[in-house]
């Protein structure tokens, strides 16, 4: 009977069904919350999914994981939340974009980064840095993995098409291969977003953006590394100054590539 009730709530056009399911999400026990969030995802109501975004941090881990598993269904809601007049909702959206590793929504972070309110620009920058750190950490892991080495030419962050074929031939576990493809898909989006932000941002988040940019300077084709050779780029001076100082451990690749490709001295 419960299954029939849930199916009826999913299928109805009555917006009140969203409120019933959201109430179950707020007040139910963990099994009820999981059923409710799955039903809300199936209903695909942007306003209801915005409410789910706002509730994310209060939900049990299993329910949060279901949201992350279905994160692409939340893209319209995350876009709407990222432009909401409710700043708490904006911050929740930016945090979920970072946790869910949704590089295609980096422009939502960019929009908030340039807001004059530091309560929005700071979490936007932190989310962008978190995405950059994820890409940098995973890329390093792939480079150290025997399954992903041997095919690349050294001109790409982890492996070229030949390297991917080598990985496939080595029977890399499906989950690992999916992780690799996710990082390779996300990298251009994040590199472009950080490079643009470095060019135009003049607020208090410059140092954090610089940290994100250097994290992504781990291969010769990096768009953030290209800042060093882009005339009149707004972030060039800050990057040059930082690369002429002793490196932090997470930025060693950036300093080495700055020396070989940017004409800067290394330490």
XYZ file of N, CA and C in Angstrom:
801
model
N 0.828 -1.207 0.000
C 0.000 0.000 0.000
C 0.866 1.264 0.000
N 1.957 1.223 0.789
C 2.857 2.375 0.828
C 3.448 2.630 -0.551
N 3.802 1.543 -1.238
C 4.366 1.682 -2.585
C 3.379 2.356 -3.526
N 2.105 1.992 -3.413
C 1.080 2.603 -4.272
C 0.907 4.083 -3.937
N 0.988 4.403 -2.648
C 0.866 5.802 -2.231
C 2.023 6.634 -2.784
N 3.233 6.112 -2.674
C 4.405 6.831 -3.190
C 4.294 7.017 -4.693
N 3.860 5.961 -5.394
C 3.707 6.051 -6.844
C 2.669 7.095 -7.218
N 1.591 7.160 -6.444
C 0.553 8.168 -6.700
C 1.110 9.575 -6.496
N 1.921 9.761 -5.461
C 2.523 11.070 -5.211
C 3.497 11.449 -6.325
N 4.212 10.481 -6.838
C 5.161 10.746 -7.924
C 4.431 11.145 -9.200
N 3.325 10.475 -9.492
C 2.639 10.655 -10.769
C 1.703 11.857 -10.809
N 1.239 12.323 -9.661
C 0.253 13.399 -9.662
C 0.859 14.731 -10.109
N 0.018 15.562 -10.720
C 0.432 16.912 -11.102
C 0.208 17.908 -9.971
N -0.377 17.460 -8.894
C -0.683 18.335 -7.765
C 0.607 18.703 -7.030
N 0.891 19.994 -6.963
C 2.123 20.449 -6.318
C 2.152 20.138 -4.830
N 0.988 19.875 -4.256
C 0.952 19.540 -2.831
C 1.727 18.256 -2.536
N 1.891 17.403 -3.552
C 2.656 16.169 -3.360
C 4.103 16.480 -2.980
N 4.642 17.561 -3.543
C 6.008 17.954 -3.181
C 6.105 18.266 -1.694
N 5.096 18.972 -1.191
C 5.117 19.351 0.222
C 5.006 18.132 1.131
N 4.191 17.168 0.723
C 4.051 15.936 1.508
C 5.390 15.200 1.568
N 6.044 15.094 0.428
C 7.322 14.377 0.373
C 8.430 15.138 1.106
N 8.409 16.455 1.010
C 9.403 17.252 1.729
C 9.209 17.142 3.238
N 7.956 17.069 3.648
C 7.681 16.890 5.078
C 8.213 15.541 5.555
N 8.043 14.522 4.727
C 8.586 13.203 5.067
C 10.110 13.245 5.120
N 10.702 14.042 4.240
C 12.158 14.167 4.221
C 12.660 14.866 5.484
N 11.902 15.831 5.963
C 12.311 16.568 7.164
C 12.086 15.763 8.442
N 10.958 15.075 8.531
C 10.522 14.509 9.805
C 10.613 12.990 9.899
N 10.751 12.309 8.768
C 10.733 10.851 8.790
C 12.006 10.241 9.350
N 11.959 8.946 9.602
C 13.159 8.199 9.956
C 13.983 7.971 8.683
N 15.185 7.448 8.836
C 16.068 7.326 7.672
C 15.440 6.568 6.504
N 14.780 5.433 6.715
C 14.174 4.738 5.563
C 13.130 5.597 4.851
N 12.323 6.329 5.641
C 11.308 7.194 5.033
C 11.960 8.350 4.277
N 13.038 8.890 4.834
C 13.742 9.989 4.164
C 14.300 9.532 2.811
N 14.830 8.324 2.781
C 15.400 7.800 1.540
C 14.312 7.602 0.490
N 13.180 7.050 0.903
C 12.049 6.878 -0.016
C 11.579 8.238 -0.523
N 11.502 9.217 0.386
C 11.011 10.545 0.014
C 11.932 11.222 -0.993
N 13.249 11.143 -0.765
C 14.162 11.826 -1.680
C 14.158 11.162 -3.054
N 14.038 9.845 -3.094
C 13.954 9.157 -4.385
C 12.694 9.580 -5.137
N 11.598 9.727 -4.410
C 10.343 10.152 -5.035
C 10.450 11.587 -5.538
N 11.080 12.457 -4.767
C 11.249 13.849 -5.185
C 12.122 13.950 -6.433
N 13.140 13.124 -6.504
C 13.995 13.114 -7.700
C 13.191 12.659 -8.911
N 12.345 11.672 -8.735
C 11.510 11.197 -9.845
C 10.509 12.262 -10.278
N 9.989 13.025 -9.333
C 9.028 14.086 -9.689
C 9.711 15.211 -10.467
N 10.975 15.444 -10.185
C 11.778 16.384 -10.973
C 11.230 17.808 -10.935
N 10.726 18.217 -9.784
C 10.257 19.588 -9.598
C 11.426 20.446 -9.128
N 11.743 21.496 -9.873
C 12.896 22.326 -9.531
C 12.734 22.942 -8.148
N 11.554 23.467 -7.856
C 11.357 24.109 -6.554
C 11.519 23.114 -5.412
N 11.008 21.900 -5.589
C 11.139 20.881 -4.541
C 12.589 20.439 -4.390
N 13.294 20.287 -5.503
C 14.701 19.885 -5.421
C 15.565 21.004 -4.837
N 15.148 22.253 -5.034
C 15.837 23.359 -4.363
C 15.720 23.210 -2.845
N 14.538 22.811 -2.403
C 14.342 22.589 -0.969
C 15.226 21.453 -0.469
N 15.387 20.419 -1.287
C 16.266 19.300 -0.920
C 17.711 19.790 -0.785
N 18.140 20.652 -1.701
C 19.492 21.220 -1.622
C 19.684 21.936 -0.288
N 18.676 22.702 0.107
C 18.756 23.424 1.366
C 18.815 22.520 2.581
N 18.255 21.325 2.461
C 18.223 20.372 3.574
C 19.420 19.431 3.595
N 20.241 19.467 2.564
C 21.266 18.434 2.362
C 22.092 18.148 3.618
N 22.621 19.173 4.241
C 23.536 18.953 5.367
C 22.841 18.346 6.583
N 21.518 18.446 6.650
C 20.782 17.901 7.793
C 20.387 16.442 7.590
N 20.628 15.911 6.414
C 20.136 14.577 6.075
C 21.128 13.488 6.473
N 20.634 12.266 6.711
C 21.526 11.139 7.025
C 22.471 10.843 5.862
N 23.590 10.211 6.188
C 24.625 9.945 5.185
C 24.094 9.149 3.998
N 23.228 8.172 4.257
C 22.702 7.347 3.167
C 21.850 8.176 2.210
N 21.106 9.117 2.757
C 20.273 9.983 1.920
C 21.156 10.963 1.146
N 22.168 11.500 1.806
C 23.114 12.374 1.109
C 23.778 11.641 -0.057
N 24.140 10.389 0.165
C 24.787 9.620 -0.896
C 23.854 9.416 -2.075
N 22.576 9.200 -1.804
C 21.601 9.054 -2.893
C 21.523 10.338 -3.714
N 21.565 11.475 -3.034
C 21.558 12.762 -3.741
C 22.805 12.889 -4.616
N 23.960 12.520 -4.078
C 25.196 12.588 -4.863
C 25.166 11.621 -6.039
N 24.581 10.452 -5.827
C 24.468 9.476 -6.919
C 23.602 10.006 -8.056
N 22.631 10.845 -7.714
C 21.687 11.380 -8.704
C 21.916 12.873 -8.941
N 23.140 13.335 -8.715
C 23.403 14.767 -8.692
C 23.061 15.461 -10.009
N 23.164 14.765 -11.125
C 22.861 15.405 -12.412
C 21.390 15.800 -12.513
N 20.531 15.097 -11.801
C 19.115 15.479 -11.776
C 18.914 16.804 -11.038
N 19.900 17.213 -10.267
C 19.790 18.434 -9.474
C 20.356 19.658 -10.188
N 20.874 19.518 -11.389
C 21.501 20.657 -12.057
C 20.579 21.871 -12.178
N 19.335 21.720 -12.672
C 18.463 22.903 -12.733
C 18.228 23.526 -11.361
N 18.069 22.694 -10.346
C 17.855 23.205 -8.989
C 19.099 23.914 -8.467
N 20.272 23.364 -8.723
C 21.507 23.996 -8.269
C 21.722 25.340 -8.961
N 21.366 25.422 -10.242
C 21.449 26.713 -10.940
C 20.508 27.724 -10.297
N 19.279 27.290 -10.027
C 18.293 28.190 -9.420
C 18.723 28.611 -8.017
N 19.203 27.663 -7.239
C 19.658 27.972 -5.877
C 20.836 28.938 -5.902
N 21.719 28.769 -6.871
C 22.904 29.615 -6.961
C 22.594 31.053 -7.302
N 21.358 31.328 -7.722
C 20.946 32.698 -8.056
C 19.817 33.181 -7.150
N 19.561 32.433 -6.098
C 18.453 32.743 -5.204
C 18.738 33.990 -4.364
N 17.670 34.656 -3.940
C 17.819 35.774 -3.001
C 18.161 35.275 -1.600
N 17.932 33.992 -1.360
C 18.243 33.372 -0.076
C 19.725 32.974 -0.071
N 20.530 33.703 0.670
C 21.972 33.454 0.659
C 22.340 32.106 1.263
N 21.562 31.642 2.221
C 21.815 30.307 2.780
C 21.659 29.241 1.698
N 20.656 29.427 0.849
C 20.416 28.477 -0.230
C 21.541 28.546 -1.264
N 22.021 29.743 -1.525
C 23.149 29.880 -2.456
C 24.382 29.140 -1.939
N 24.670 29.345 -0.654
C 25.847 28.684 -0.074
C 25.692 27.164 -0.087
N 24.473 26.698 0.196
C 24.223 25.250 0.167
C 24.452 24.694 -1.234
N 24.018 25.442 -2.248
C 24.200 24.998 -3.635
C 25.676 24.934 -4.001
N 26.428 25.957 -3.620
C 27.858 25.978 -3.961
C 28.602 24.834 -3.287
N 28.239 24.570 -2.041
C 28.890 23.466 -1.333
C 28.569 22.129 -1.993
N 27.319 21.959 -2.426
C 26.923 20.705 -3.063
C 27.563 20.553 -4.442
N 27.746 21.655 -5.153
C 28.455 21.600 -6.439
C 29.874 21.071 -6.232
N 30.529 21.530 -5.169
C 31.892 21.066 -4.882
C 31.901 19.618 -4.419
N 31.017 19.278 -3.484
C 30.974 17.907 -2.964
C 30.625 16.928 -4.076
N 29.682 17.342 -4.942
C 29.249 16.491 -6.043
C 30.168 16.539 -7.248
N 31.192 17.404 -7.195
C 32.200 17.511 -8.258
C 31.564 17.790 -9.614
N 30.710 18.796 -9.619
C 29.966 19.139 -10.828
C 30.621 20.317 -11.540
N 31.662 20.026 -12.278
C 32.436 21.065 -12.951
C 31.611 21.840 -13.969
N 30.604 21.204 -14.543
C 29.779 21.889 -15.540
C 29.010 23.059 -14.929
N 28.914 23.090 -13.601
C 28.234 24.190 -12.918
C 29.235 25.183 -12.336
N 30.466 25.155 -12.817
C 31.481 26.087 -12.312
C 31.066 27.536 -12.544
N 30.265 27.781 -13.577
C 29.831 29.155 -13.841
C 28.943 29.686 -12.722
N 28.234 28.801 -12.022
C 27.439 29.226 -10.861
C 28.374 29.746 -9.773
N 29.493 29.059 -9.586
C 30.492 29.521 -8.625
C 31.081 30.854 -9.076
N 31.349 30.987 -10.374
C 31.926 32.230 -10.898
C 31.003 33.414 -10.652
N 29.711 33.214 -10.868
C 28.749 34.294 -10.653
C 28.772 34.773 -9.209
N 28.859 33.843 -8.275
C 28.867 34.210 -6.858
C 30.223 34.742 -6.409
N 31.272 34.291 -7.065
C 32.611 34.766 -6.734
C 32.720 36.274 -6.908
N 32.032 36.809 -7.902
C 32.138 38.232 -8.201
C 31.098 39.063 -7.459
N 30.346 38.431 -6.563
C 29.388 39.172 -5.746
C 30.140 40.041 -4.741
N 29.615 41.212 -4.471
C 30.281 42.116 -3.528
C 30.161 41.633 -2.085
N 29.237 40.731 -1.821
C 29.045 40.186 -0.482
C 30.044 39.052 -0.250
N 30.944 39.229 0.713
C 31.960 38.210 0.972
C 31.348 36.909 1.475
N 30.137 36.968 2.035
C 29.473 35.744 2.478
C 29.122 34.841 1.299
N 29.153 35.396 0.097
C 28.928 34.604 -1.113
C 30.230 34.360 -1.873
N 31.057 35.380 -1.978
C 32.294 35.228 -2.755
C 33.263 34.252 -2.096
N 33.308 34.238 -0.768
C 34.238 33.337 -0.078
C 33.871 31.865 -0.277
N 32.610 31.452 -0.019
C 32.280 30.041 -0.278
C 32.380 29.657 -1.746
N 32.156 30.615 -2.650
C 32.310 30.320 -4.079
C 33.764 29.995 -4.398
N 34.677 30.781 -3.842
C 36.102 30.533 -4.060
C 36.533 29.224 -3.421
N 36.040 28.964 -2.226
C 36.384 27.712 -1.537
C 35.908 26.502 -2.333
N 34.712 26.616 -2.921
C 34.188 25.511 -3.734
C 35.040 25.310 -4.982
N 35.461 26.416 -5.596
C 36.300 26.321 -6.790
C 37.653 25.695 -6.451
N 38.211 26.077 -5.313
C 39.484 25.501 -4.879
C 39.333 24.020 -4.565
N 38.211 23.650 -3.961
C 37.967 22.230 -3.655
C 37.922 21.400 -4.931
N 37.293 21.930 -5.974
C 37.251 21.222 -7.253
C 38.651 21.119 -7.864
N 39.411 22.203 -7.779
C 40.781 22.182 -8.307
C 41.635 21.167 -7.550
N 41.468 21.114 -6.232
C 42.255 20.166 -5.433
C 41.875 18.728 -5.766
N 40.586 18.482 -5.965
C 40.144 17.137 -6.363
C 40.809 16.722 -7.669
N 40.792 17.607 -8.659
C 41.388 17.294 -9.957
C 42.892 17.063 -9.820
N 43.559 17.923 -9.065
C 45.002 17.786 -8.884
C 45.363 16.485 -8.169
N 44.637 16.175 -7.099
C 44.920 14.962 -6.321
C 44.674 13.705 -7.139
N 43.548 13.672 -7.847
C 43.224 12.502 -8.655
C 44.194 12.349 -9.824
N 44.575 13.458 -10.439
C 45.531 13.396 -11.546
C 46.853 12.803 -11.082
N 47.313 13.252 -9.921
C 48.562 12.714 -9.377
C 48.436 11.215 -9.101
N 47.288 10.824 -8.598
C 47.072 9.400 -8.316
C 47.094 8.583 -9.605
N 46.453 9.103 -10.652
C 46.454 8.387 -11.930
C 47.870 8.289 -12.499
N 48.629 9.370 -12.362
C 49.995 9.369 -12.895
C 50.875 8.346 -12.189
N 50.576 8.076 -10.939
C 51.365 7.115 -10.161
C 50.865 5.688 -10.314
N 49.726 5.530 -10.989
C 49.152 4.204 -11.172
C 49.758 3.543 -12.404
N 50.224 2.307 -12.260
C 50.838 1.601 -13.387
C 49.843 1.380 -14.521
N 48.562 1.243 -14.187
C 47.551 0.999 -15.219
C 47.379 2.192 -16.140
N 47.638 3.419 -15.612
C 47.427 4.620 -16.408
C 48.727 5.201 -16.950
N 49.825 4.542 -16.748
C 51.103 5.063 -17.231
C 51.564 4.282 -18.448
N 52.497 4.854 -19.137
C 53.112 4.151 -20.261
C 52.543 4.532 -21.600
N 51.285 5.040 -21.645
C 50.716 5.380 -22.938
C 50.762 6.847 -23.242
N 50.896 7.671 -22.165
C 50.850 9.106 -22.372
C 52.178 9.644 -22.846
N 52.144 10.843 -23.384
C 53.346 11.472 -23.914
C 53.963 12.448 -22.941
N 53.302 12.659 -21.809
C 53.779 13.653 -20.855
C 53.220 15.025 -21.134
N 52.430 15.172 -22.193
C 51.860 16.472 -22.514
C 50.436 16.601 -22.021
N 49.902 15.558 -21.432
C 48.550 15.606 -20.902
C 48.584 15.262 -19.428
N 47.552 15.669 -18.671
C 47.619 15.552 -17.228
C 47.726 14.148 -16.686
N 47.146 13.162 -17.336
C 47.248 11.803 -16.799
C 47.610 10.807 -17.874
N 46.852 10.819 -18.974
C 47.138 9.870 -20.046
C 46.475 10.348 -21.318
N 47.094 10.034 -22.447
C 46.496 10.356 -23.732
C 45.529 9.257 -24.120
N 44.991 9.336 -25.333
C 44.107 8.268 -25.800
C 44.835 6.932 -25.769
N 46.124 6.950 -26.132
C 46.900 5.713 -26.092
C 47.020 5.197 -24.672
N 47.211 6.140 -23.741
C 47.302 5.741 -22.344
C 46.005 5.163 -21.842
N 44.887 5.715 -22.310
C 43.585 5.184 -21.916
C 43.406 3.781 -22.468
N 43.872 3.554 -23.688
C 43.788 2.207 -24.251
C 44.626 1.234 -23.433
N 45.808 1.697 -22.997
C 46.648 0.861 -22.144
C 45.918 0.516 -20.864
N 45.228 1.546 -20.305
C 44.486 1.317 -19.073
C 43.384 0.301 -19.293
N 42.691 0.442 -20.424
C 41.615 -0.503 -20.715
C 42.173 -1.903 -20.907
N 43.341 -2.007 -21.594
C 43.957 -3.308 -21.806
C 44.411 -3.951 -20.515
N 44.731 -3.116 -19.523
C 45.169 -3.635 -18.232
C 43.987 -4.003 -17.345
N 42.790 -3.903 -17.889
C 41.578 -4.262 -17.174
C 41.428 -3.459 -15.879
N 41.500 -2.147 -16.021
C 41.265 -1.264 -14.886
C 39.829 -1.457 -14.419
N 39.596 -1.528 -13.112
C 38.224 -1.660 -12.615
C 37.332 -0.549 -13.160
N 36.094 -0.887 -13.424
C 35.161 0.071 -14.021
C 35.081 1.363 -13.227
N 35.008 1.258 -11.913
C 34.894 2.457 -11.078
C 36.107 3.364 -11.244
N 37.290 2.755 -11.355
C 38.515 3.533 -11.521
C 38.536 4.231 -12.877
N 38.110 3.527 -13.906
C 38.070 4.118 -15.237
C 37.050 5.251 -15.296
N 35.923 5.068 -14.630
C 34.910 6.122 -14.569
C 35.447 7.353 -13.842
N 36.219 7.130 -12.788
C 36.826 8.248 -12.060
C 37.784 9.017 -12.963
N 38.573 8.269 -13.720
C 39.513 8.893 -14.655
C 38.769 9.758 -15.678
N 37.733 9.196 -16.270
C 36.982 9.925 -17.291
C 36.295 11.153 -16.700
N 35.813 11.038 -15.457
C 35.161 12.175 -14.801
C 36.151 13.319 -14.594
N 37.356 12.990 -14.183
C 38.377 14.014 -13.971
C 38.770 14.664 -15.292
N 38.954 13.855 -16.332
C 39.337 14.403 -17.632
C 38.234 15.289 -18.226
N 36.985 14.947 -17.933
C 35.869 15.773 -18.409
C 35.775 17.074 -17.624
N 36.059 16.998 -16.328
C 35.901 18.168 -15.462
C 37.046 19.163 -15.586
N 38.237 18.670 -15.860
C 39.420 19.533 -15.827
C 39.295 20.784 -16.706
N 38.910 20.685 -17.987
C 38.834 21.904 -18.807
C 37.874 22.946 -18.239
N 36.753 22.487 -17.677
C 35.769 23.412 -17.114
C 36.364 24.177 -15.934
N 37.035 23.467 -15.037
C 37.588 24.110 -13.851
C 38.781 24.990 -14.206
N 39.643 24.507 -15.090
C 40.777 25.330 -15.519
C 40.286 26.647 -16.115
N 39.274 26.569 -16.977
C 38.755 27.776 -17.622
C 38.131 28.717 -16.598
N 37.369 28.162 -15.650
C 36.705 28.989 -14.640
C 37.724 29.697 -13.748
N 38.750 28.972 -13.324
C 39.770 29.571 -12.456
C 40.579 30.618 -13.222
N 40.932 30.319 -14.470
C 41.696 31.283 -15.274
C 40.896 32.566 -15.492
N 39.595 32.437 -15.773
C 38.750 33.627 -15.943
C 38.667 34.416 -14.643
N 38.475 33.702 -13.541
C 38.360 34.376 -12.249
C 39.647 35.123 -11.901
N 40.789 34.508 -12.180
C 42.073 35.167 -11.928
C 42.220 36.438 -12.759
N 41.631 36.437 -13.932
C 41.753 37.578 -14.839
C 40.951 38.779 -14.357
N 39.757 38.536 -13.821
C 38.850 39.658 -13.552
C 38.623 39.955 -12.078
N 38.929 39.004 -11.186
C 38.612 39.236 -9.771
C 39.621 40.188 -9.134
N 39.102 41.161 -8.396
C 39.963 42.124 -7.708
C 39.589 42.223 -6.224
N 38.911 41.231 -5.713
C 38.464 41.264 -4.326
C 39.403 40.542 -3.391
N 38.855 40.145 -2.249
C 39.666 39.536 -1.195
C 40.012 38.069 -1.463
N 39.444 37.509 -2.501
C 39.632 36.075 -2.747
C 40.815 35.766 -3.670
N 41.611 36.781 -3.978
C 42.688 36.597 -4.953
C 43.669 35.505 -4.540
N 44.070 35.485 -3.274
C 45.057 34.496 -2.828
C 44.512 33.072 -2.897
N 43.245 32.911 -2.554
C 42.647 31.573 -2.635
C 42.513 31.137 -4.089
N 42.176 32.074 -4.968
C 42.114 31.758 -6.396
C 43.495 31.387 -6.931
N 44.507 32.077 -6.459
C 45.874 31.767 -6.873
C 46.240 30.348 -6.452
N 45.818 29.967 -5.263
C 46.070 28.598 -4.792
C 45.417 27.586 -5.728
N 44.172 27.866 -6.125
C 43.467 26.968 -7.049
C 44.170 26.911 -8.398
N 44.609 28.076 -8.884
C 45.284 28.130 -10.184
C 46.567 27.305 -10.171
N 47.333 27.403 -9.095
C 48.591 26.661 -9.010
C 48.356 25.159 -8.887
N 47.283 24.769 -8.230
C 46.954 23.342 -8.151
C 46.754 22.742 -9.539
N 46.229 23.554 -10.453
C 45.925 23.074 -11.802
C 47.103 23.212 -12.763
N 48.188 23.834 -12.309
C 49.388 23.978 -13.149
C 50.245 22.723 -13.052
N 49.660 21.581 -13.355
C 50.391 20.319 -13.197
C 50.608 19.601 -14.518
N 50.391 20.308 -15.617
C 50.724 19.752 -16.938
C 50.929 20.914 -17.900
N 51.734 20.736 -18.951
C 52.100 21.853 -19.820
C 50.927 22.531 -20.518
N 49.831 21.796 -20.742
C 48.699 22.382 -21.444
C 47.693 23.071 -20.547
N 47.998 23.223 -19.276
C 47.064 23.824 -18.324
C 46.705 25.260 -18.709
N 45.419 25.578 -18.637
C 44.984 26.940 -18.954
C 45.440 27.929 -17.887
N 45.614 27.443 -16.660
C 46.095 28.365 -15.631
C 47.602 28.589 -15.770
N 48.340 27.584 -16.214
C 49.764 27.789 -16.500
C 49.934 28.785 -17.646
N 49.004 28.759 -18.593
C 49.077 29.662 -19.749
C 48.938 31.127 -19.352
N 48.458 31.390 -18.135
C 48.361 32.771 -17.654
C 49.727 33.452 -17.714
N 50.791 32.684 -17.472
C 52.148 33.245 -17.469
C 52.545 33.822 -18.821
N 51.923 33.335 -19.886
C 52.291 33.771 -21.231
C 51.149 34.504 -21.930
N 50.130 34.882 -21.164
C 48.987 35.601 -21.734
C 49.137 37.081 -21.432
N 49.355 37.865 -22.471
C 49.581 39.296 -22.259
C 48.340 39.958 -21.674
N 48.565 40.848 -20.739
C 47.522 41.645 -20.084
C 46.523 40.808 -19.290
N 46.907 39.590 -18.915
C 46.022 38.792 -18.060
C 46.075 39.351 -16.642
N 44.904 39.559 -16.055
C 44.835 40.195 -14.744
C 45.484 39.420 -13.622
N 45.663 38.117 -13.803
C 46.247 37.309 -12.740
C 47.722 37.026 -12.919
N 48.305 37.561 -13.994
C 49.691 37.195 -14.310
C 50.682 37.675 -13.254
N 50.567 38.908 -12.820
C 51.535 39.456 -11.866
C 51.532 38.679 -10.557
N 50.336 38.377 -10.058
C 50.237 37.632 -8.798
C 50.844 36.242 -8.935
N 50.624 35.607 -10.083
C 51.164 34.266 -10.288
C 52.686 34.303 -10.408
N 53.206 35.269 -11.127
C 54.662 35.387 -11.276
C 55.311 35.611 -9.915
N 54.743 36.519 -9.127
C 55.313 36.790 -7.801
C 55.333 35.530 -6.944
N 54.232 34.767 -6.989
C 54.164 33.562 -6.151
C 55.138 32.491 -6.631
N 55.299 32.366 -7.932
C 56.180 31.337 -8.478
C 57.657 31.674 -8.298
N 57.955 32.893 -7.900
C 59.338 33.270 -7.627
C 59.683 33.143 -6.145
N 58.752 32.566 -5.385
C 58.978 32.288 -3.967
C 59.058 30.772 -3.769
N 59.584 30.309 -2.632
C 59.642 28.861 -2.383
C 58.250 28.240 -2.445
N 58.123 27.050 -3.013
C 56.803 26.449 -3.235
C 56.244 25.735 -2.014
N 54.924 25.706 -1.925
C 54.244 24.800 -1.002
C 54.285 23.406 -1.618
N 54.157 22.384 -0.787
C 54.295 21.006 -1.283
C 53.273 20.669 -2.359
N 52.059 21.238 -2.258
C 51.025 20.902 -3.229
C 51.201 21.636 -4.553
N 52.169 22.554 -4.599
C 52.362 23.362 -5.810
C 53.705 23.109 -6.491
N 54.368 22.016 -6.152
C 55.699 21.749 -6.717
C 55.653 21.670 -8.239
N 54.647 20.971 -8.780
C 54.549 20.846 -10.241
C 54.438 22.211 -10.901
N 53.672 23.112 -10.287
C 53.503 24.451 -10.847
C 54.837 25.185 -10.912
N 55.661 25.045 -9.880
C 56.953 25.729 -9.864
C 57.906 25.148 -10.905
N 57.893 23.844 -11.067
C 58.754 23.218 -12.070
C 58.328 23.622 -13.478
N 57.026 23.599 -13.728
C 56.535 23.977 -15.057
C 56.674 25.475 -15.291
N 56.574 26.256 -14.226
C 56.809 27.692 -14.363
C 58.227 27.974 -14.817
N 59.162 27.155 -14.345
C 60.563 27.329 -14.743
C 60.798 26.884 -16.180
N 60.190 25.750 -16.572
C 60.465 25.198 -17.904
C 59.606 25.818 -18.997
N 58.400 26.268 -18.640
C 57.486 26.780 -19.665
C 57.148 28.263 -19.494
N 57.460 28.803 -18.323
C 57.137 30.211 -18.094
C 58.354 31.096 -17.963
N 59.536 30.498 -18.081
C 60.760 31.286 -18.009
C 61.064 31.817 -16.624
N 60.519 31.168 -15.573
C 60.744 31.634 -14.213
C 61.771 30.747 -13.532
N 62.488 31.312 -12.570
C 63.460 30.510 -11.829
C 62.724 29.570 -10.888
N 63.266 28.390 -10.650
C 62.678 27.428 -9.722
C 63.547 27.307 -8.485
N 62.975 26.695 -7.430
C 63.698 26.512 -6.173
C 63.913 25.038 -5.935
